[in-house]
Amino acid sequence: MKNESRYERGLAKLREIDGKAGEHVLESLDGIAPDFARYLIEFPFGDIYSRPGLDLKSREIAVVAALTALGNAAPQLKVHIQAALNVGVTRTEIVETIMQMAVYAGFPAALNGLAAAKEVFAQQAEQ
Amino acid sequence: MKNESRYERGLAKLREIDGKAGEHVLESLDGIAPDFARYLIEFPFGDIYSRPGLDLKSREIAVVAALTALGNAAPQLKVHIQAALNVGVTRTEIVETIMQMAVYAGFPAALNGLAAAKEVFAQQAEQ
Amino acid sequence: MKNESRYERGLAKLREIDGKAGEHVLESLDGIAPDFARYLIEFPFGDIYSRPGLDLKSREIAVVAALTALGNAAPQLKVHIQAALNVGVTRTEIVETIMQMAVYAGFPAALNGLAAAKEVFAQQAEQ
Amino acid sequence: MKNESRYERGLAKLREIDGKAGEHVLESLDGIAPDFARYLIEFPFGDIYSRPGLDLKSREIAVVAALTALGNAAPQLKVHIQAALNVGVTRTEIVETIMQMAVYAGFPAALNGLAAAKEVFAQQAEQ
Amino acid sequence: MKNESRYERGLAKLREIDGKAGEHVLESLDGIAPDFARYLIEFPFGDIYSRPGLDLKSREIAVVAALTALGNAAPQLKVHIQAALNVGVTRTEIVETIMQMAVYAGFPAALNGLAAAKEVFAQQAEQ
Amino acid sequence: MKNESRYERGLAKLREIDGKAGEHVLESLDGIAPDFARYLIEFPFGDIYSRPGLDLKSREIAVVAALTALGNAAPQLKVHIQAALNVGVTRTEIVETIMQMAVYAGFPAALNGLAAAKEVFAQQAEQ
């Protein structure tokens, strides 16, 4: 059935991209909005990230750029800095993407993005 | 001299990336803030876009993503959709980048980004 | 099949809520991102608006509030002011919702929201 | 006198809607901007929330939607999730309102709004 | 009576600061939200702009900075660029304020702010 | 050489305005993006803050206003509330600037700005 495979495709993609952090996001929805966990799997991951036409590295660069620029979703920015690393974006490429946001969203947005990257890189080094 | 080359490097980079649209931005600053035209050449283009570590295609994907998500800089989004085409990002990659922003900034942001892309692609087809 | 009914349910809901304006949004995606029209039908309308637990009037009040506060999606705000009228929100309730946003997003956001409402109400009166 | 009644009407409305959380907001302004506490009572509560034309449940749904979408005012979002409960909005309605913001402001905004709701609901359960 | 003088004080202040543009804003609310015109006179102008402790020039610099940075309220930004001129802020000071926003909100915000200033200055020159 | 003096001029200006907080920002970039520390010194401080045409008090009022309104850069807002004090803006002027943002960005933005000011003023009193 098509809808089940959409869920399954999304869950596999979520695990590929976000790893453990993705599972934590899903768990955080327990007891408050379990249906939203399903939507999160189905639409962003089952529909969008599963599309051809843009490789996963570029997709994660796009997300890191957007969340740095918006500056109002710190937990998700960290998840996607880790996700970028997971799909093969280098630390240098992440830092360059965030620094470039100084031009489009200002220095505070870039500084806060760089602080998030520093934290994620340090956590990764510990493991 | 280093500073001159920073300006020159920036101007060359601006022309490579933004083409005519970049020149129009500079001209628009005549008679209001000519120094700002210089800063625009020197910092974003002479400093940031001239850095190694992230290719120009990825840089333009990052900008298209961020400006789509912010949703409050329509003229600059169009300039960078064109710039993305100029540096080799395909129409499909641009559309995928913008569509993905529905996940991070909502459907209205993505719809307005797609409308901008449609307009830029049509202008390009006319030429 | 479940996915087809999700699409069909979404399309029916879109027509119920957005009327002609919804069809125009779908048409605007022709030739640029037809898949995005499908996602728009399936996720917002087939999934979210079709849920029980919050009546359509409250859903449209929520959207008018949010788009007024964000202030960066004028076309979608107009679509949803019309949608609010379509599902039974009164003009007074729409105006009150927008005015209240002065408290949460500032007077400019509320003024621009009221201008959008004035325009939509005038278009409706003409028809 | 009209102005006194505006203050008194606002204070009564603030207590009705925000309860203890409202008092904490007022106290937090001691020693920094006591006049702002007065404005907060008079304009949002004495003027806006005291208006007929939109019931308090709808007003709180509008605020929860807007603050979730803006994503940059976490403390106030929590106050208004509690306020929504105070005036009779159900937990389900609050969760639906926040989930719907995924469509208009993206999944990160909705996820952070749901986390705020989870926290407020848990605090309420403890009491 | 205190409330009447609050309205009167606000109206005088609005005329002093915004001139004709302020009257147009009030007129634009006719037939959609006349009470909101009263609130606009009373709270921003009768309460806030009438306070001692910050001179009008600084208040207008603050508003031009904030509306440039937010980037989602173009009509109000133009009104306040004119208002800044009305209360004695020089063209140079306005341009410097807007240019500085490139640092805090990015180059697109500053470019759009400068375009607004160019338009307002040109309109002023025509008169 | 011009570029060196741009760096030196920027560093002197950063120290004059931001004091110790500025040094902490630079240090925070160690090990993640040292080049960004250089850009921060050169463009905002070497270029923008070093310009004539707007005095430093007005520049800091503009920044406090903008960061309060944006509401997504709390650490930088605190740095600039301290910076405003450093260049001679009074506590009253800072509080007035932040309160005024209730009009342009809503009460939550102003409340969060006032909380930041309260914290900075208390830290200053301790020293």
mmCIF file of N, CA and C in Angstrom, chain A residues 1-117:
data_model
loop_
_atom_site.group_PDB
_atom_site.id
_atom_site.type_symbol
_atom_site.label_atom_id
_atom_site.label_comp_id
_atom_site.label_asym_id
_atom_site.label_seq_id
_atom_site.Cartn_x
_atom_site.Cartn_y
_atom_site.Cartn_z
ATOM 1 N N MET A 1 0.827 -1.196 0.000
ATOM 2 C CA MET A 1 0.000 0.000 0.000
ATOM 3 C C MET A 1 0.866 1.252 0.000
ATOM 4 N N LYS A 2 0.427 2.226 -0.749
ATOM 5 C CA LYS A 2 1.270 3.388 -0.979
ATOM 6 C C LYS A 2 1.555 4.193 0.294
ATOM 7 N N ASN A 3 0.539 4.352 1.125
ATOM 8 C CA ASN A 3 0.726 5.201 2.293
ATOM 9 C C ASN A 3 1.684 4.587 3.302
ATOM 10 N N GLU A 4 1.579 3.279 3.461
ATOM 11 C CA GLU A 4 2.515 2.621 4.360
ATOM 12 C C GLU A 4 3.941 2.781 3.860
ATOM 13 N N SER A 5 4.144 2.602 2.556
ATOM 14 C CA SER A 5 5.502 2.722 2.060
ATOM 15 C C SER A 5 5.988 4.164 2.214
ATOM 16 N N ARG A 6 5.062 5.125 2.154
ATOM 17 C CA ARG A 6 5.441 6.517 2.399
ATOM 18 C C ARG A 6 5.953 6.690 3.828
ATOM 19 N N TYR A 7 5.272 6.090 4.777
ATOM 20 C CA TYR A 7 5.715 6.132 6.170
ATOM 21 C C TYR A 7 7.063 5.418 6.326
ATOM 22 N N GLU A 8 7.138 4.228 5.750
ATOM 23 C CA GLU A 8 8.372 3.439 5.876
ATOM 24 C C GLU A 8 9.561 4.121 5.195
ATOM 25 N N ARG A 9 9.290 4.664 4.009
ATOM 26 C CA ARG A 9 10.346 5.386 3.293
ATOM 27 C C ARG A 9 10.809 6.588 4.122
ATOM 28 N N GLY A 10 9.844 7.273 4.725
ATOM 29 C CA GLY A 10 10.173 8.435 5.550
ATOM 30 C C GLY A 10 10.988 8.063 6.768
ATOM 31 N N LEU A 11 10.594 6.971 7.428
ATOM 32 C CA LEU A 11 11.314 6.558 8.637
ATOM 33 C C LEU A 11 12.751 6.162 8.304
ATOM 34 N N ALA A 12 12.918 5.446 7.204
ATOM 35 C CA ALA A 12 14.271 5.066 6.789
ATOM 36 C C ALA A 12 15.105 6.311 6.471
ATOM 37 N N LYS A 13 14.495 7.256 5.803
ATOM 38 C CA LYS A 13 15.207 8.489 5.429
ATOM 39 C C LYS A 13 15.543 9.315 6.677
ATOM 40 N N LEU A 14 14.604 9.398 7.592
ATOM 41 C CA LEU A 14 14.849 10.117 8.852
ATOM 42 C C LEU A 14 16.035 9.514 9.591
ATOM 43 N N ARG A 15 16.086 8.154 9.634
ATOM 44 C CA ARG A 15 17.197 7.496 10.337
ATOM 45 C C ARG A 15 18.514 7.713 9.614
ATOM 46 N N GLU A 16 18.460 7.691 8.292
ATOM 47 C CA GLU A 16 19.674 7.914 7.504
ATOM 48 C C GLU A 16 20.232 9.321 7.746
ATOM 49 N N ILE A 17 19.349 10.295 7.789
ATOM 50 C CA ILE A 17 19.774 11.697 7.868
ATOM 51 C C ILE A 17 20.018 12.133 9.307
ATOM 52 N N ASP A 18 19.042 11.931 10.159
ATOM 53 C CA ASP A 18 19.102 12.527 11.496
ATOM 54 C C ASP A 18 19.649 11.572 12.555
ATOM 55 N N GLY A 19 19.702 10.292 12.278
ATOM 56 C CA GLY A 19 20.226 9.332 13.252
ATOM 57 C C GLY A 19 19.464 9.391 14.566
ATOM 58 N N LYS A 20 20.219 9.284 15.663
ATOM 59 C CA LYS A 20 19.594 9.262 16.991
ATOM 60 C C LYS A 20 18.795 10.530 17.293
ATOM 61 N N ALA A 21 19.306 11.665 16.818
ATOM 62 C CA ALA A 21 18.609 12.926 17.099
ATOM 63 C C ALA A 21 17.190 12.890 16.542
ATOM 64 N N GLY A 22 17.030 12.250 15.405
ATOM 65 C CA GLY A 22 15.701 12.121 14.822
ATOM 66 C C GLY A 22 14.781 11.292 15.701
ATOM 67 N N GLU A 23 15.331 10.214 16.256
ATOM 68 C CA GLU A 23 14.518 9.367 17.150
ATOM 69 C C GLU A 23 14.090 10.162 18.390
ATOM 70 N N HIS A 24 15.010 10.999 18.901
ATOM 71 C CA HIS A 24 14.672 11.816 20.076
ATOM 72 C C HIS A 24 13.537 12.784 19.775
ATOM 73 N N VAL A 25 13.554 13.351 18.571
ATOM 74 C CA VAL A 25 12.467 14.258 18.193
ATOM 75 C C VAL A 25 11.142 13.493 18.202
ATOM 76 N N LEU A 26 11.152 12.309 17.618
ATOM 77 C CA LEU A 26 9.916 11.505 17.594
ATOM 78 C C LEU A 26 9.462 11.175 19.016
ATOM 79 N N GLU A 27 10.401 10.755 19.867
ATOM 80 C CA GLU A 27 10.047 10.423 21.253
ATOM 81 C C GLU A 27 9.491 11.622 22.009
ATOM 82 N N SER A 28 10.023 12.809 21.697
ATOM 83 C CA SER A 28 9.582 14.010 22.407
ATOM 84 C C SER A 28 8.102 14.294 22.155
ATOM 85 N N LEU A 29 7.566 13.703 21.092
ATOM 86 C CA LEU A 29 6.159 13.946 20.757
ATOM 87 C C LEU A 29 5.219 12.957 21.455
ATOM 88 N N ASP A 30 5.779 11.926 22.085
ATOM 89 C CA ASP A 30 4.964 10.983 22.867
ATOM 90 C C ASP A 30 4.171 11.735 23.926
ATOM 91 N N GLY A 31 2.936 11.421 24.034
ATOM 92 C CA GLY A 31 2.148 11.989 25.118
ATOM 93 C C GLY A 31 1.709 13.412 24.860
ATOM 94 N N ILE A 32 2.105 13.994 23.740
ATOM 95 C CA ILE A 32 1.606 15.338 23.425
ATOM 96 C C ILE A 32 0.972 15.364 22.037
ATOM 97 N N ALA A 33 1.653 14.810 21.029
ATOM 98 C CA ALA A 33 1.106 14.871 19.678
ATOM 99 C C ALA A 33 1.674 13.730 18.829
ATOM 100 N N PRO A 34 1.322 12.484 19.152
ATOM 101 C CA PRO A 34 1.895 11.344 18.413
ATOM 102 C C PRO A 34 1.601 11.393 16.913
ATOM 103 N N ASP A 35 0.460 11.942 16.520
ATOM 104 C CA ASP A 35 0.171 12.062 15.085
ATOM 105 C C ASP A 35 1.174 12.964 14.390
ATOM 106 N N PHE A 36 1.674 13.937 15.147
ATOM 107 C CA PHE A 36 2.622 14.860 14.528
ATOM 108 C C PHE A 36 3.937 14.152 14.207
ATOM 109 N N ALA A 37 4.295 13.157 15.019
ATOM 110 C CA ALA A 37 5.477 12.342 14.706
ATOM 111 C C ALA A 37 5.280 11.640 13.361
ATOM 112 N N ARG A 38 4.075 11.147 13.143
ATOM 113 C CA ARG A 38 3.782 10.492 11.871
ATOM 114 C C ARG A 38 3.872 11.480 10.699
ATOM 115 N N TYR A 39 3.290 12.673 10.878
ATOM 116 C CA TYR A 39 3.379 13.673 9.797
ATOM 117 C C TYR A 39 4.835 14.027 9.506
ATOM 118 N N LEU A 40 5.612 14.159 10.574
ATOM 119 C CA LEU A 40 7.029 14.525 10.437
ATOM 120 C C LEU A 40 7.782 13.468 9.624
ATOM 121 N N ILE A 41 7.453 12.232 9.860
ATOM 122 C CA ILE A 41 8.069 11.148 9.090
ATOM 123 C C ILE A 41 7.577 11.187 7.643
ATOM 124 N N GLU A 42 6.276 11.371 7.477
ATOM 125 C CA GLU A 42 5.680 11.226 6.146
ATOM 126 C C GLU A 42 5.953 12.397 5.207
ATOM 127 N N PHE A 43 5.725 13.636 5.683
ATOM 128 C CA PHE A 43 5.858 14.752 4.749
ATOM 129 C C PHE A 43 7.318 15.177 4.541
ATOM 130 N N PRO A 44 8.018 15.650 5.582
ATOM 131 C CA PRO A 44 9.404 16.076 5.296
ATOM 132 C C PRO A 44 10.278 14.930 4.782
ATOM 133 N N PHE A 45 10.186 13.748 5.435
ATOM 134 C CA PHE A 45 11.133 12.694 5.079
ATOM 135 C C PHE A 45 10.593 11.758 3.996
ATOM 136 N N GLY A 46 9.340 11.341 4.127
ATOM 137 C CA GLY A 46 8.772 10.445 3.120
ATOM 138 C C GLY A 46 8.543 11.147 1.786
ATOM 139 N N ASP A 47 8.135 12.407 1.829
ATOM 140 C CA ASP A 47 7.885 13.150 0.585
ATOM 141 C C ASP A 47 9.127 13.929 0.129
ATOM 142 N N ILE A 48 9.545 14.888 0.921
ATOM 143 C CA ILE A 48 10.525 15.879 0.453
ATOM 144 C C ILE A 48 11.945 15.308 0.349
ATOM 145 N N TYR A 49 12.469 14.804 1.470
ATOM 146 C CA TYR A 49 13.858 14.321 1.429
ATOM 147 C C TYR A 49 14.032 13.112 0.522
ATOM 148 N N SER A 50 12.950 12.431 0.192
ATOM 149 C CA SER A 50 13.046 11.253 -0.673
ATOM 150 C C SER A 50 13.019 11.608 -2.154
ATOM 151 N N ARG A 51 12.864 12.867 -2.464
ATOM 152 C CA ARG A 51 12.784 13.267 -3.864
ATOM 153 C C ARG A 51 14.164 13.247 -4.526
ATOM 154 N N PRO A 52 14.206 12.880 -5.786
ATOM 155 C CA PRO A 52 15.440 13.073 -6.542
ATOM 156 C C PRO A 52 15.538 14.561 -6.899
ATOM 157 N N GLY A 53 16.621 14.956 -7.540
ATOM 158 C CA GLY A 53 16.707 16.325 -8.052
ATOM 159 C C GLY A 53 17.569 17.234 -7.208
ATOM 160 N N LEU A 54 17.808 16.845 -5.954
ATOM 161 C CA LEU A 54 18.739 17.606 -5.105
ATOM 162 C C LEU A 54 19.355 16.608 -4.129
ATOM 163 N N ASP A 55 20.682 16.505 -4.136
ATOM 164 C CA ASP A 55 21.334 15.516 -3.262
ATOM 165 C C ASP A 55 21.207 15.906 -1.790
ATOM 166 N N LEU A 56 21.369 14.919 -0.922
ATOM 167 C CA LEU A 56 21.166 15.146 0.513
ATOM 168 C C LEU A 56 22.145 16.163 1.082
ATOM 169 N N LYS A 57 23.360 16.189 0.578
ATOM 170 C CA LYS A 57 24.321 17.186 1.065
ATOM 171 C C LYS A 57 23.791 18.603 0.814
ATOM 172 N N SER A 58 23.306 18.834 -0.393
ATOM 173 C CA SER A 58 22.760 20.159 -0.706
ATOM 174 C C SER A 58 21.523 20.454 0.138
ATOM 175 N N ARG A 59 20.705 19.426 0.359
ATOM 176 C CA ARG A 59 19.499 19.634 1.180
ATOM 177 C C ARG A 59 19.879 20.071 2.595
ATOM 178 N N GLU A 60 20.919 19.440 3.149
ATOM 179 C CA GLU A 60 21.289 19.815 4.521
ATOM 180 C C GLU A 60 21.963 21.187 4.571
ATOM 181 N N ILE A 61 22.731 21.522 3.535
ATOM 182 C CA ILE A 61 23.288 22.884 3.470
ATOM 183 C C ILE A 61 22.151 23.902 3.439
ATOM 184 N N ALA A 62 21.115 23.608 2.677
ATOM 185 C CA ALA A 62 19.962 24.512 2.592
ATOM 186 C C ALA A 62 19.292 24.681 3.954
ATOM 187 N N VAL A 63 19.133 23.587 4.698
ATOM 188 C CA VAL A 63 18.460 23.666 6.000
ATOM 189 C C VAL A 63 19.313 24.408 7.018
ATOM 190 N N VAL A 64 20.601 24.101 7.049
ATOM 191 C CA VAL A 64 21.484 24.804 7.986
ATOM 192 C C VAL A 64 21.458 26.303 7.694
ATOM 193 N N ALA A 65 21.485 26.665 6.420
ATOM 194 C CA ALA A 65 21.417 28.079 6.040
ATOM 195 C C ALA A 65 20.110 28.710 6.525
ATOM 196 N N ALA A 66 19.000 28.043 6.250
ATOM 197 C CA ALA A 66 17.690 28.617 6.576
ATOM 198 C C ALA A 66 17.495 28.748 8.080
ATOM 199 N N LEU A 67 17.842 27.717 8.839
ATOM 200 C CA LEU A 67 17.623 27.780 10.287
ATOM 201 C C LEU A 67 18.581 28.763 10.948
ATOM 202 N N THR A 68 19.790 28.896 10.408
ATOM 203 C CA THR A 68 20.690 29.943 10.912
ATOM 204 C C THR A 68 20.087 31.317 10.653
ATOM 205 N N ALA A 69 19.573 31.520 9.463
ATOM 206 C CA ALA A 69 19.013 32.826 9.103
ATOM 207 C C ALA A 69 17.768 33.148 9.921
ATOM 208 N N LEU A 70 16.883 32.178 10.106
ATOM 209 C CA LEU A 70 15.661 32.433 10.879
ATOM 210 C C LEU A 70 16.000 32.719 12.342
ATOM 211 N N GLY A 71 16.949 31.961 12.879
ATOM 212 C CA GLY A 71 17.470 32.263 14.217
ATOM 213 C C GLY A 71 16.503 31.987 15.356
ATOM 214 N N ASN A 72 15.401 31.290 15.083
ATOM 215 C CA ASN A 72 14.426 31.057 16.155
ATOM 216 C C ASN A 72 14.126 29.568 16.353
ATOM 217 N N ALA A 73 15.060 28.711 15.975
ATOM 218 C CA ALA A 73 14.832 27.272 16.119
ATOM 219 C C ALA A 73 16.144 26.576 16.442
ATOM 220 N N ALA A 74 16.732 26.970 17.577
ATOM 221 C CA ALA A 74 18.055 26.480 17.958
ATOM 222 C C ALA A 74 18.134 24.951 18.052
ATOM 223 N N PRO A 75 17.150 24.264 18.666
ATOM 224 C CA PRO A 75 17.298 22.804 18.759
ATOM 225 C C PRO A 75 17.342 22.147 17.380
ATOM 226 N N GLN A 76 16.507 22.617 16.465
ATOM 227 C CA GLN A 76 16.457 22.031 15.131
ATOM 228 C C GLN A 76 17.728 22.355 14.345
ATOM 229 N N LEU A 77 18.297 23.524 14.571
ATOM 230 C CA LEU A 77 19.556 23.848 13.895
ATOM 231 C C LEU A 77 20.635 22.847 14.291
ATOM 232 N N LYS A 78 20.714 22.534 15.581
ATOM 233 C CA LYS A 78 21.720 21.564 16.035
ATOM 234 C C LYS A 78 21.470 20.181 15.418
ATOM 235 N N VAL A 79 20.218 19.753 15.396
ATOM 236 C CA VAL A 79 19.896 18.464 14.770
ATOM 237 C C VAL A 79 20.390 18.446 13.320
ATOM 238 N N HIS A 80 20.223 19.569 12.622
ATOM 239 C CA HIS A 80 20.586 19.569 11.202
ATOM 240 C C HIS A 80 22.067 19.815 10.957
ATOM 241 N N ILE A 81 22.761 20.420 11.896
ATOM 242 C CA ILE A 81 24.226 20.474 11.766
ATOM 243 C C ILE A 81 24.765 19.043 11.877
ATOM 244 N N GLN A 82 24.231 18.282 12.837
ATOM 245 C CA GLN A 82 24.622 16.869 12.952
ATOM 246 C C GLN A 82 24.189 16.093 11.704
ATOM 247 N N ALA A 83 22.987 16.357 11.221
ATOM 248 C CA ALA A 83 22.500 15.674 10.020
ATOM 249 C C ALA A 83 23.394 15.971 8.817
ATOM 250 N N ALA A 84 23.837 17.214 8.712
ATOM 251 C CA ALA A 84 24.739 17.576 7.617
ATOM 252 C C ALA A 84 26.011 16.732 7.683
ATOM 253 N N LEU A 85 26.568 16.627 8.885
ATOM 254 C CA LEU A 85 27.749 15.760 9.052
ATOM 255 C C LEU A 85 27.421 14.323 8.653
ATOM 256 N N ASN A 86 26.250 13.845 9.070
ATOM 257 C CA ASN A 86 25.854 12.456 8.776
ATOM 258 C C ASN A 86 25.806 12.145 7.282
ATOM 259 N N VAL A 87 25.403 13.114 6.478
ATOM 260 C CA VAL A 87 25.264 12.839 5.042
ATOM 261 C C VAL A 87 26.497 13.280 4.249
ATOM 262 N N GLY A 88 27.565 13.678 4.961
ATOM 263 C CA GLY A 88 28.816 13.912 4.262
ATOM 264 C C GLY A 88 29.220 15.355 4.049
ATOM 265 N N VAL A 89 28.447 16.299 4.584
ATOM 266 C CA VAL A 89 28.893 17.692 4.528
ATOM 267 C C VAL A 89 30.066 17.818 5.500
ATOM 268 N N THR A 90 31.140 18.489 5.089
ATOM 269 C CA THR A 90 32.297 18.622 5.983
ATOM 270 C C THR A 90 32.063 19.738 6.999
ATOM 271 N N ARG A 91 32.864 19.684 8.072
ATOM 272 C CA ARG A 91 32.805 20.772 9.056
ATOM 273 C C ARG A 91 33.070 22.112 8.400
ATOM 274 N N THR A 92 34.048 22.128 7.504
ATOM 275 C CA THR A 92 34.369 23.388 6.820
ATOM 276 C C THR A 92 33.169 23.904 6.040
ATOM 277 N N GLU A 93 32.492 23.001 5.326
ATOM 278 C CA GLU A 93 31.338 23.438 4.539
ATOM 279 C C GLU A 93 30.211 23.961 5.440
ATOM 280 N N ILE A 94 30.028 23.331 6.593
ATOM 281 C CA ILE A 94 29.007 23.807 7.540
ATOM 282 C C ILE A 94 29.367 25.204 8.044
ATOM 283 N N VAL A 95 30.620 25.362 8.453
ATOM 284 C CA VAL A 95 31.055 26.664 8.969
ATOM 285 C C VAL A 95 30.926 27.737 7.895
ATOM 286 N N GLU A 96 31.308 27.409 6.656
ATOM 287 C CA GLU A 96 31.183 28.384 5.563
ATOM 288 C C GLU A 96 29.723 28.768 5.315
ATOM 289 N N THR A 97 28.851 27.782 5.354
ATOM 290 C CA THR A 97 27.425 28.051 5.144
ATOM 291 C C THR A 97 26.898 29.007 6.210
ATOM 292 N N ILE A 98 27.275 28.749 7.455
ATOM 293 C CA ILE A 98 26.786 29.590 8.554
ATOM 294 C C ILE A 98 27.377 30.995 8.469
ATOM 295 N N MET A 99 28.688 31.078 8.212
ATOM 296 C CA MET A 99 29.329 32.394 8.094
ATOM 297 C C MET A 99 28.675 33.236 6.995
ATOM 298 N N GLN A 100 28.326 32.579 5.902
ATOM 299 C CA GLN A 100 27.717 33.307 4.783
ATOM 300 C C GLN A 100 26.391 33.948 5.193
ATOM 301 N N MET A 101 25.736 33.399 6.180
ATOM 302 C CA MET A 101 24.460 33.953 6.621
ATOM 303 C C MET A 101 24.612 35.329 7.271
ATOM 304 N N ALA A 102 25.846 35.683 7.690
ATOM 305 C CA ALA A 102 26.074 37.053 8.164
ATOM 306 C C ALA A 102 25.647 38.063 7.102
ATOM 307 N N VAL A 103 25.840 37.695 5.837
ATOM 308 C CA VAL A 103 25.488 38.599 4.736
ATOM 309 C C VAL A 103 23.976 38.723 4.578
ATOM 310 N N TYR A 104 23.264 37.647 4.823
ATOM 311 C CA TYR A 104 21.832 37.629 4.493
ATOM 312 C C TYR A 104 20.918 37.790 5.696
ATOM 313 N N ALA A 105 21.425 37.514 6.880
ATOM 314 C CA ALA A 105 20.588 37.649 8.076
ATOM 315 C C ALA A 105 21.296 38.355 9.214
ATOM 316 N N GLY A 106 22.497 38.821 8.998
ATOM 317 C CA GLY A 106 23.200 39.592 10.010
ATOM 318 C C GLY A 106 24.202 38.793 10.822
ATOM 319 N N PHE A 107 25.112 39.520 11.459
ATOM 320 C CA PHE A 107 26.163 38.885 12.255
ATOM 321 C C PHE A 107 25.619 38.129 13.468
ATOM 322 N N PRO A 108 24.601 38.634 14.181
ATOM 323 C CA PRO A 108 24.116 37.846 15.330
ATOM 324 C C PRO A 108 23.622 36.462 14.917
ATOM 325 N N ALA A 109 22.900 36.370 13.816
ATOM 326 C CA ALA A 109 22.434 35.068 13.332
ATOM 327 C C ALA A 109 23.614 34.140 13.057
ATOM 328 N N ALA A 110 24.658 34.669 12.416
ATOM 329 C CA ALA A 110 25.829 33.849 12.110
ATOM 330 C C ALA A 110 26.567 33.448 13.383
ATOM 331 N N LEU A 111 26.711 34.380 14.312
ATOM 332 C CA LEU A 111 27.398 34.062 15.580
ATOM 333 C C LEU A 111 26.667 32.965 16.337
ATOM 334 N N ASN A 112 25.346 33.063 16.394
ATOM 335 C CA ASN A 112 24.583 32.035 17.102
ATOM 336 C C ASN A 112 24.635 30.697 16.370
ATOM 337 N N GLY A 113 24.678 30.739 15.050
ATOM 338 C CA GLY A 113 24.834 29.510 14.274
ATOM 339 C C GLY A 113 26.197 28.863 14.500
ATOM 340 N N LEU A 114 27.229 29.696 14.556
ATOM 341 C CA LEU A 114 28.574 29.164 14.799
ATOM 342 C C LEU A 114 28.687 28.562 16.199
ATOM 343 N N ALA A 115 28.037 29.183 17.178
ATOM 344 C CA ALA A 115 28.037 28.625 18.539
ATOM 345 C C ALA A 115 27.357 27.253 18.549
ATOM 346 N N ALA A 116 26.280 27.125 17.790
ATOM 347 C CA ALA A 116 25.600 25.825 17.690
ATOM 348 C C ALA A 116 26.511 24.783 17.048
ATOM 349 N N ALA A 117 27.217 25.179 15.992
ATOM 350 C CA ALA A 117 28.131 24.252 15.314
ATOM 351 C C ALA A 117 29.254 23.819 16.246
#
